[in-house]
Short mmCIF file of C-alpha atoms in Angstrom, two decimals:
data_model
loop_
_atom_site.label_atom_id
_atom_site.label_comp_id
_atom_site.label_asym_id
_atom_site.label_seq_id
_atom_site.Cartn_x
_atom_site.Cartn_y
_atom_site.Cartn_z
CA MET A 1333 9.91 5.62 0.36
CA SER A 1334 10.57 1.89 0.64
CA ARG A 1335 8.90 -0.71 -1.55
CA ILE A 1336 6.98 -1.99 1.50
CA GLU A 1337 5.47 1.47 2.04
CA GLN A 1338 4.60 1.62 -1.66
CA LEU A 1339 2.89 -1.80 -1.47
CA ILE A 1340 0.90 -0.77 1.58
CA GLY A 1341 -0.16 2.36 -0.30
CA GLU A 1342 -1.18 0.26 -3.30
CA ILE A 1343 -3.22 -2.07 -1.09
CA GLU A 1344 -4.97 0.90 0.52
CA GLU A 1345 -5.66 2.45 -2.92
CA TYR A 1346 -6.98 -0.89 -4.17
CA ILE A 1347 -9.32 -1.23 -1.18
CA ASP A 1348 -10.50 2.39 -1.69
CA SER A 1349 -11.18 1.68 -5.37
CA CYS A 1350 -13.31 -1.43 -4.71
CA LYS A 1351 -17.06 -1.18 -5.31
CA PHE A 1352 -19.47 -1.36 -2.41
CA GLN A 1353 -21.55 -4.48 -1.99
CA PRO A 1354 -25.17 -3.91 -3.10
CA LEU A 1355 -27.28 -2.27 -0.39
CA SER A 1356 -24.21 -1.59 1.78
CA THR A 1357 -22.09 1.47 2.48
CA THR A 1358 -19.44 -0.34 4.50
CA LYS A 1359 -18.88 -3.69 2.79
CA ILE A 1360 -16.90 -3.89 -0.44
CA LEU A 1361 -16.34 -6.48 -3.15
CA VAL A 1362 -12.67 -7.46 -3.39
CA ASN A 1363 -10.92 -9.31 -6.22
CA LYS A 1364 -9.21 -12.01 -4.17
CA GLU A 1365 -6.43 -12.63 -6.73
CA GLU A 1366 -5.39 -8.97 -6.93
CA LEU A 1367 -5.31 -8.59 -3.16
CA GLU A 1368 -3.40 -11.86 -2.74
CA GLU A 1369 -0.82 -10.75 -5.35
CA LEU A 1370 -0.19 -7.52 -3.42
CA LEU A 1371 0.05 -9.40 -0.11
CA VAL A 1372 2.45 -12.01 -1.58
CA GLU A 1373 4.74 -9.26 -2.88
CA LEU A 1374 4.56 -7.53 0.51
CA ARG A 1375 5.56 -10.78 2.26
CA LEU A 1376 8.49 -11.17 -0.14
CA ARG A 1377 9.68 -7.60 0.47
CA ILE A 1378 9.63 -7.66 4.26
CA PRO A 1379 12.74 -9.90 4.59
CA ASP A 1380 14.67 -7.56 2.21
CA GLU A 1381 13.79 -4.55 4.38
CA ILE A 1382 14.79 -6.41 7.52
CA LYS A 1383 18.13 -7.40 5.92
CA LYS A 1384 18.69 -3.76 5.00
CA TYR A 1385 18.26 -2.69 8.61
CA GLN A 1386 20.36 -5.57 9.88
CA LYS A 1387 23.14 -4.33 7.58
CA ILE A 1388 22.81 -0.87 9.14
CA ILE A 1389 23.06 -2.45 12.59
CA SER A 1390 26.10 -4.47 11.52
CA ASN A 1391 27.78 -1.18 10.54
CA GLN A 1392 27.80 -0.43 14.25
CA ASP A 1393 30.91 -2.64 14.53
CA ALA A 1394 32.64 -0.70 11.75
CA ILE A 1395 31.84 2.60 13.50
CA LEU A 1396 33.18 1.27 16.80
CA ASN A 1397 36.33 -0.11 15.12
CA ASP A 1398 36.93 3.25 13.43
CA ALA A 1399 36.54 5.01 16.78
CA ARG A 1400 38.98 2.58 18.39
CA SER A 1401 41.47 3.11 15.55
CA GLN A 1402 41.28 6.86 16.02
CA ALA A 1403 41.73 6.45 19.75
CA ASP A 1404 44.74 4.15 19.24
CA ALA A 1405 46.29 6.64 16.79
CA MET A 1406 45.81 9.48 19.28
CA LEU A 1407 47.37 7.38 22.04
CA ALA A 1408 50.28 6.50 19.77
CA ASP A 1409 50.80 10.20 18.98
CA ALA A 1410 50.65 11.04 22.66
CA THR A 1411 53.15 8.28 23.45
CA ALA A 1412 55.52 9.47 20.73
CA GLN A 1413 55.40 13.04 21.99
CA THR A 1414 55.95 11.80 25.52
CA ASN A 1415 59.04 9.85 24.47
CA GLU A 1416 60.51 12.90 22.74
CA LEU A 1417 59.99 15.07 25.80
CA VAL A 1418 61.45 12.46 28.16
CA ASN A 1419 64.64 12.29 26.05
CA GLU A 1420 65.30 15.94 26.78
CA HIS A 1421 66.53 15.89 30.35
CA GLU A 1422 66.16 19.63 31.06
CA ILE A 1423 62.43 19.62 30.51
CA MET A 1424 61.68 16.21 31.94
CA GLN A 1425 59.14 17.48 34.49
CA GLN A 1426 57.36 19.46 31.84
CA ALA A 1427 57.38 16.43 29.56
CA TYR A 1428 55.73 14.24 32.19
CA ALA A 1429 53.04 16.83 32.79
CA GLN A 1430 52.36 17.33 29.08
CA ALA A 1431 52.46 13.63 28.41
CA ASN A 1432 49.92 12.90 31.13
CA GLN A 1433 47.72 15.70 29.88
CA LEU A 1434 47.90 14.41 26.29
CA VAL A 1435 47.12 10.87 27.37
CA GLU A 1436 44.13 12.05 29.41
CA GLU A 1437 42.86 14.20 26.53
CA ALA A 1438 43.36 11.35 24.08
CA GLN A 1439 41.54 8.93 26.36
CA ALA A 1440 38.73 11.42 26.91
CA GLN A 1441 38.40 12.03 23.16
CA ALA A 1442 38.57 8.32 22.41
CA GLN A 1443 35.90 7.60 25.01
CA ALA A 1444 33.72 10.40 23.60
CA ILE A 1445 34.09 8.98 20.06
CA ILE A 1446 33.23 5.47 21.27
CA ASP A 1447 30.27 6.74 23.32
CA ASN A 1448 28.94 8.71 20.34
CA ALA A 1449 29.40 5.73 18.02
CA VAL A 1450 27.58 3.40 20.42
CA MET A 1451 24.75 5.92 20.91
CA GLU A 1452 24.43 6.46 17.14
CA ALA A 1453 24.45 2.71 16.45
CA ASN A 1454 21.79 2.14 19.14
CA GLY A 1455 19.69 4.92 17.62
CA ILE A 1456 19.94 3.34 14.16
CA ARG A 1457 19.10 -0.07 15.61
CA GLN A 1458 16.08 1.26 17.51
CA GLY A 1459 14.93 3.19 14.44
CA SER A 1460 15.09 0.09 12.27
CA ILE A 1461 13.20 -1.94 14.89
CA ASP A 1462 10.52 0.79 15.16
CA TYR A 1463 10.23 1.02 11.37
CA THR A 1464 9.89 -2.76 10.99
CA ASP A 1465 7.29 -2.83 13.78
CA ASP A 1466 5.32 -0.02 12.05
CA MET A 1467 5.41 -1.94 8.76
CA LEU A 1468 4.22 -5.14 10.45
CA LYS A 1469 1.48 -3.18 12.27
CA SER A 1470 0.28 -1.75 8.93
CA LEU A 1471 0.29 -5.22 7.40
CA GLN A 1472 -1.62 -6.58 10.38
CA THR A 1473 -4.25 -3.82 9.97
CA ILE A 1474 -4.63 -4.56 6.24
CA ILE A 1475 -5.00 -8.31 6.82
CA ASN A 1476 -7.53 -7.70 9.62
CA HIS A 1477 -9.50 -5.34 7.36
CA ALA A 1478 -9.51 -7.95 4.58
CA MET A 1479 -10.67 -10.63 7.02
CA GLU A 1480 -13.50 -8.41 8.29
CA ASN A 1481 -14.60 -7.69 4.73
CA ALA A 1482 -14.55 -11.41 3.87
CA GLN A 1483 -16.57 -12.21 7.03
CA GLY A 1484 -19.10 -9.50 6.12
CA ARG A 1485 -19.52 -10.91 2.62
CA PHE A 1486 -19.95 -14.42 4.04
CA ASP A 1487 -22.55 -13.24 6.59
CA SER A 1488 -24.46 -11.41 3.85
CA PHE A 1489 -24.38 -14.50 1.62
CA MET A 1490 -25.65 -16.71 4.46
CA SER A 1491 -28.45 -14.24 5.22
CA SER A 1492 -29.47 -14.23 1.56
CA MET A 1493 -29.41 -18.04 1.43
CA GLN A 1494 -31.48 -18.28 4.65
CA SER A 1495 -34.06 -15.86 3.19
CA SER A 1496 -34.30 -17.95 -0.01
CA TYR A 1497 -34.59 -21.13 2.05
CA ASP A 1498 -37.40 -19.61 4.14
CA ILE A 1499 -39.31 -18.55 0.98
CA VAL A 1500 -38.96 -22.05 -0.56
CA SER A 1501 -40.12 -23.67 2.72
CA SER A 1502 -43.13 -21.31 2.88
CA ASN A 1503 -44.06 -22.07 -0.75
CA ARG A 1504 -43.83 -25.80 -0.14
CA GLY A 1505 -46.05 -25.42 2.91
CA GLU A 1506 -48.66 -23.58 0.86
CA LEU A 1507 -48.46 -26.22 -1.86
CA ALA A 1508 -48.83 -29.02 0.66
CA GLY A 1509 -52.02 -27.40 2.02
CA SER A 1510 -53.59 -26.99 -1.44
CA ILE A 1511 -52.71 -30.54 -2.55
CA SER A 1512 -54.38 -32.26 0.41
CA ALA A 1513 -57.63 -30.21 0.17
CA PRO A 1514 -58.64 -31.40 -3.37
CA ALA A 1515 -57.77 -35.01 -2.47
CA GLU A 1516 -60.20 -34.85 0.48
CA GLN A 1517 -62.97 -33.42 -1.75
CA GLU A 1518 -62.56 -36.27 -4.26
CA SER A 1519 -62.75 -38.92 -1.57
CA THR A 1520 -65.90 -37.30 -0.07
CA GLY A 1521 -67.60 -37.11 -3.52
CA GLU A 1522 -66.98 -40.82 -4.23
CA GLU A 1523 -68.60 -41.86 -0.95
CA LYS A 1524 -71.81 -39.91 -1.71
CA GLN A 1525 -72.41 -41.85 -4.95
#
């Protein structure tokens, strides 16, 4: 398991371990610093993983060079055997036939080795691309989840603030009504005297 997978697991465990927000079964309270530390380490690890897979892809050239070397060695062997057969005049016809057959077999084997090496290298390359895409998709999901949680907490905070504001406004309205009523009674009492 790569360090990126471990970090994603740690982030998921951390999110699962967070307490729910009061009166909610879907919103959680997250320690921003802890989550940011995990995300920073994840960002730092992604380039290392990508370099690792780029190194695997670069080995494709080594595999192809090895295949070419084997093919060249087989062709050299075939050429050497052909030269020996040609030097023997009595079996010249047989030598040509065997030489052609060896060259064709060597070329077929060399082509098969090169084809296999190319196919294997392409498979490794595609696997590393798929793996990196899966890791980035997981990271994208985690970030989206964190953003949704933060938005939920903000909406809840704003709702609570609006409720408090409404209560304060209502109380002020009640106070304003009770302050003006005694002032009117005093002014009416002074006029009667």
